[in-house]
Coordinates of C-alpha atoms in Angstrom, one line a residue:
M1 CA 1.1 57.3 95.1
E2 CA 1.7 59.2 98.7
S3 CA 1.9 62.8 98.4
S4 CA 5.0 62.6 100.1
T5 CA 6.5 60.0 98.1
I6 CA 5.9 62.1 94.9
R7 CA 7.0 65.2 96.6
S8 CA 10.5 63.0 97.7
Q9 CA 10.8 62.2 94.0
I10 CA 10.0 65.4 92.7
E11 CA 13.0 66.6 94.8
A12 CA 15.3 64.1 93.6
L13 CA 14.3 64.7 90.0
T14 CA 14.6 68.6 90.4
A15 CA 18.1 68.0 91.7
E16 CA 18.9 65.7 89.0
L17 CA 17.8 68.1 86.2
N18 CA 20.0 71.0 88.1
S19 CA 22.8 68.6 88.1
I20 CA 22.2 67.6 84.6
R21 CA 21.8 71.4 83.6
E22 CA 25.2 72.2 85.5
K23 CA 26.7 69.1 83.4
I24 CA 25.6 70.7 79.8
K25 CA 26.6 74.0 80.9
E26 CA 30.2 72.9 81.9
A27 CA 30.1 70.5 78.8
K28 CA 29.3 73.4 76.6
E29 CA 32.1 75.6 77.8
E30 CA 34.3 73.1 77.7
R31 CA 33.5 72.3 74.3
A32 CA 33.7 76.2 73.2
R33 CA 37.2 76.4 74.8
I34 CA 38.8 72.9 72.7
I35 CA 36.7 74.7 69.8
E36 CA 39.1 78.1 70.2
E37 CA 42.0 76.3 70.6
L38 CA 41.1 74.4 67.6
K39 CA 41.0 77.5 65.4
T40 CA 44.4 78.5 66.9
L41 CA 46.0 75.0 66.1
R42 CA 44.3 75.3 62.6
A43 CA 45.4 78.8 61.9
Q44 CA 49.2 77.5 63.2
R45 CA 48.9 74.4 60.7
A46 CA 47.4 76.9 57.6
R47 CA 50.6 79.0 57.8
L48 CA 53.1 76.2 58.1
L49 CA 51.5 74.8 55.0
N50 CA 51.4 77.9 53.4
D51 CA 55.3 78.2 53.9
L52 CA 55.8 74.8 52.7
P53 CA 55.7 75.0 49.2
A54 CA 58.2 78.3 48.6
L55 CA 60.7 76.3 51.3
R56 CA 60.3 73.0 48.8
E57 CA 60.7 75.3 45.7
K58 CA 63.9 76.9 47.3
Y59 CA 65.3 73.9 48.3
K60 CA 64.3 72.5 44.6
S61 CA 66.1 75.5 42.9
I62 CA 69.7 75.6 45.3
A63 CA 69.9 71.7 44.8
S64 CA 69.5 71.8 41.1
K65 CA 72.2 74.5 41.0
R66 CA 74.4 72.5 43.3
R67 CA 74.2 69.8 40.6
E68 CA 74.8 72.1 38.0
L69 CA 78.3 73.1 39.7
I70 CA 79.1 69.8 40.7
E71 CA 79.0 68.6 37.0
S72 CA 81.2 72.0 36.1
F73 CA 83.4 71.1 38.6
K74 CA 83.7 67.5 37.4
N75 CA 84.2 68.8 33.4
L76 CA 87.0 71.4 35.1
A77 CA 88.6 68.7 37.0
N78 CA 88.8 66.4 34.4
E79 CA 90.3 69.4 32.1
K80 CA 93.0 69.8 34.5
K81 CA 94.0 66.5 34.5
A82 CA 94.0 66.2 31.2
R83 CA 96.2 69.4 31.1
L84 CA 98.5 67.8 34.0
A85 CA 99.1 65.0 31.5
E86 CA 99.8 67.2 28.9
L87 CA 102.4 69.1 31.1
K88 CA 103.6 65.8 32.4
E89 CA 104.6 64.2 28.9
L90 CA 106.0 67.8 27.4
S91 CA 108.0 68.1 30.7
E92 CA 109.5 64.7 30.0
L93 CA 109.7 65.3 26.2
L94 CA 112.0 68.6 27.2
R95 CA 114.3 66.7 29.5
A96 CA 114.5 64.4 27.0
K97 CA 115.3 67.2 24.4
N98 CA 117.5 68.9 26.7
S99 CA 119.6 65.9 27.3
Q100 CA 119.8 65.6 23.4
I101 CA 120.8 69.1 23.1
R102 CA 123.7 68.7 25.5
E103 CA 125.1 65.8 23.5
M104 CA 124.8 67.9 20.4
E105 CA 126.7 70.4 22.0
K106 CA 129.7 68.6 22.6
E107 CA 129.8 68.2 18.9
A108 CA 128.7 71.6 17.9
R109 CA 130.3 73.8 20.0
T110 CA 131.5 76.5 17.1
P111 CA 129.0 79.3 16.6
T112 CA 127.0 79.0 12.8
S113 CA 128.2 82.4 11.7
I114 CA 131.9 81.4 12.7
L115 CA 131.5 78.3 10.7
R116 CA 129.8 80.0 7.6
E117 CA 132.6 82.5 7.8
E118 CA 135.7 79.9 7.5
I119 CA 133.9 77.7 4.9
N120 CA 133.4 81.0 2.6
R121 CA 137.1 81.9 3.3
L122 CA 138.2 78.5 2.2
E123 CA 136.0 78.3 -0.7
W124 CA 137.0 81.7 -1.8
Q125 CA 141.0 80.3 -1.5
L126 CA 139.7 77.5 -3.9
Q127 CA 138.5 79.8 -6.4
T128 CA 140.9 82.4 -6.1
K129 CA 144.2 80.8 -5.6
V130 CA 146.5 78.4 -7.4
L131 CA 147.0 75.4 -5.2
T132 CA 148.6 72.3 -5.4
L133 CA 146.4 69.1 -5.4
E134 CA 147.3 68.6 -1.8
E135 CA 146.6 71.8 -0.6
E136 CA 143.1 71.7 -2.4
N137 CA 142.5 68.2 -1.3
R138 CA 143.5 69.8 2.0
I139 CA 141.1 72.8 1.8
I140 CA 138.1 70.3 0.3
N141 CA 138.6 68.2 3.5
R142 CA 138.3 71.1 5.9
I143 CA 135.4 72.6 4.1
K144 CA 133.8 69.0 4.2
R145 CA 134.4 68.8 8.0
L146 CA 133.4 72.4 8.7
S147 CA 129.8 71.6 6.7
E148 CA 129.3 68.6 8.4
L149 CA 129.7 70.5 12.1
L150 CA 127.6 73.5 10.3
A151 CA 124.9 71.0 9.5
K152 CA 125.2 70.0 13.3
A153 CA 125.2 73.3 14.6
E154 CA 122.0 74.0 12.5
A155 CA 120.3 71.1 13.5
L156 CA 121.3 72.4 17.1
R157 CA 119.8 75.5 16.7
K158 CA 116.3 74.3 15.5
E159 CA 116.5 72.0 18.5
K160 CA 116.8 74.9 20.9
N161 CA 114.3 76.8 19.1
S162 CA 112.0 73.7 19.5
T163 CA 112.9 73.8 23.0
L164 CA 111.8 77.2 23.1
E165 CA 108.4 76.6 22.0
M166 CA 108.0 73.6 24.1
K167 CA 108.9 75.8 27.1
A168 CA 106.2 78.5 26.0
L169 CA 103.6 75.8 25.8
L170 CA 104.5 74.3 29.0
S171 CA 104.2 78.0 30.3
S172 CA 101.1 78.4 28.9
L173 CA 99.9 74.8 30.0
R174 CA 101.1 75.6 33.9
I175 CA 99.2 78.7 33.6
Q176 CA 96.2 76.7 32.3
V177 CA 96.4 74.3 35.5
E178 CA 97.0 77.2 38.1
D179 CA 93.7 78.7 36.5
S180 CA 91.7 75.7 36.8
T181 CA 92.5 75.0 40.3
K182 CA 91.6 78.5 41.2
K183 CA 88.4 78.3 39.3
L184 CA 88.0 74.7 41.3
R185 CA 88.6 76.0 44.4
S186 CA 86.0 78.7 44.0
L187 CA 83.6 76.1 42.6
R188 CA 84.3 74.1 45.6
E189 CA 83.7 77.0 47.9
E190 CA 80.6 77.7 46.0
I191 CA 79.3 73.9 46.2
N192 CA 79.8 74.0 50.1
K193 CA 78.1 77.2 50.5
L194 CA 75.0 75.8 48.3
T195 CA 75.5 72.3 50.4
Q196 CA 75.2 74.0 53.9
E197 CA 71.9 76.1 52.4
R198 CA 70.3 73.4 50.8
D199 CA 70.9 70.9 54.4
L200 CA 69.5 74.0 56.3
L201 CA 66.6 74.1 54.1
R202 CA 65.8 70.3 54.4
S203 CA 66.2 71.1 58.1
R204 CA 63.7 73.5 58.0
I205 CA 61.4 71.7 55.6
D206 CA 62.0 68.3 57.9
E207 CA 60.7 70.6 60.8
V208 CA 57.9 71.9 59.0
V209 CA 56.7 69.0 58.3
K210 CA 57.2 67.2 61.5
K211 CA 55.5 70.2 63.3
N212 CA 52.5 69.7 60.8
L213 CA 52.2 66.3 61.7
E214 CA 52.1 67.1 65.2
L215 CA 49.5 69.8 64.7
K216 CA 47.4 67.6 62.7
N217 CA 47.7 65.1 65.6
M218 CA 46.4 67.5 68.0
I219 CA 43.8 68.8 65.7
N220 CA 42.2 65.4 65.4
E221 CA 42.6 64.7 69.3
K222 CA 40.7 68.3 70.1
Q223 CA 38.0 67.3 67.4
E224 CA 37.4 64.0 69.1
Q225 CA 36.9 65.9 72.4
V226 CA 34.6 68.0 70.5
N227 CA 32.6 65.1 68.9
K228 CA 32.5 63.2 72.3
L229 CA 31.4 66.4 74.1
S230 CA 28.9 67.3 71.5
T231 CA 27.5 63.2 72.0
M232 CA 27.6 63.6 75.7
I233 CA 25.8 67.4 75.6
E234 CA 23.0 65.5 73.3
E235 CA 22.8 62.9 75.9
L236 CA 22.5 65.0 78.7
V237 CA 19.9 67.1 76.7
R238 CA 17.9 63.7 75.8
K239 CA 18.1 62.9 79.4
Q240 CA 17.1 66.2 80.8
G241 CA 13.8 65.9 78.3
E242 CA 13.3 62.7 80.3
V243 CA 13.5 64.0 83.4
R244 CA 11.3 67.0 82.6
E245 CA 8.6 64.6 81.3
K246 CA 8.9 62.8 84.6
L247 CA 8.5 65.8 86.8
S248 CA 5.8 66.8 84.4
Q249 CA 4.1 63.6 85.4
L250 CA 5.0 63.6 89.1
H251 CA 3.6 67.4 89.3
K252 CA 0.4 65.6 87.7
E253 CA 0.1 63.0 90.3
L254 CA 0.7 65.5 93.0
E255 CA -2.1 67.6 92.2
K256 CA -4.2 64.6 91.3
S257 CA -3.3 63.4 95.1
R258 CA -4.3 66.8 96.3
I259 CA -7.5 67.2 94.8
T260 CA -8.4 63.4 95.7
Q261 CA -7.8 64.4 99.2
I262 CA -9.7 67.5 98.8
I263 CA -12.6 65.6 97.1
D264 CA -12.4 62.8 99.9
A265 CA -12.5 65.4 102.7
K266 CA -15.3 67.0 100.8
K267 CA -17.0 63.7 100.2
Q268 CA -17.0 63.2 104.0
E269 CA -18.8 66.5 104.6
V270 CA -21.5 65.7 102.4
M271 CA -22.1 62.4 103.5
E272 CA -22.7 63.9 107.3
K273 CA -25.0 66.1 105.6
L274 CA -26.7 63.4 103.9
K275 CA -26.8 61.2 107.0
K276 CA -28.6 64.1 108.9
G277 CA -31.3 64.4 106.1
G278 CA -30.0 67.6 104.5
K279 CA -30.7 68.2 100.9
L280 CA -27.6 67.9 98.4
T281 CA -26.9 70.5 96.0
F282 CA -25.5 69.7 92.2
E283 CA -22.2 70.2 93.5
E284 CA -22.3 68.4 96.0
L285 CA -23.6 65.7 94.2
K286 CA -20.9 66.0 91.6
I287 CA -18.5 65.8 94.8
L288 CA -20.1 62.9 96.0
Y289 CA -20.2 60.6 92.6
G290 CA -17.9 62.3 90.6
E291 CA -14.4 61.2 89.7
P292 CA -11.1 63.4 90.7
E293 CA -10.5 63.9 86.8
D294 CA -13.6 66.0 86.3
F295 CA -12.1 68.5 89.0
E296 CA -8.7 68.8 87.6
Q297 CA -9.9 71.6 85.2
E298 CA -11.3 73.4 88.1

């Protein structure tokens, strides 16, 4: 092979080698940059994953407390419903009782004290006075009518006392219903507050999970880029070795060509000397009959 051809190939391979070196440098720099990005992304994801258990635990606690309050709300609402039913029943009973009392009052208008006093007076007359049979019968009938009225008045008094007890119970039930209403309102407000906290936490957890997935995908993508760059660098390093090997061979061929040219020139000189009848030295004989390889180490 001609020396000029070898030199052209050496120049081309040298340029290729420089290009490969530059590509390796750029690829390593790009890989280093992406690895730094990977470190940042992994640190961000680690912080997110570190916060997630605490957020989920808090969410679980609030959700549990909210369920307990809802159960308490339901129980209290049922109690209030029962009290209202009692209140309605007692109110109807009281209205009926008042209606009954009004009817009884039509027959028993005279106070019991006056009725007793009149009965006692009449009984005293029966015991102390001399009466005719007609007067005695009249007094006895009068006492009988007054006794009937007294019985009705006593019954009326008992009914009125009963209504007082019913009114007291009615008032107690109204207080209980009012107290239940206040407690239910307070429970509803607390449940609404916990619902808002729970929903905010759920939103935050969903946001963290979404961000974590995004970071995971980004990390996988960056890692794939690093792997591709590493594979490319390995391929470039392998190719760099091949080019260096070719350059080494070409330099050897160039050296061999240079030596061959020198030997050929010296052979011409030796041949000229031999034609003129000159005596050849050992070195000259070696040049004349030797191979180029014999001179490569010299």
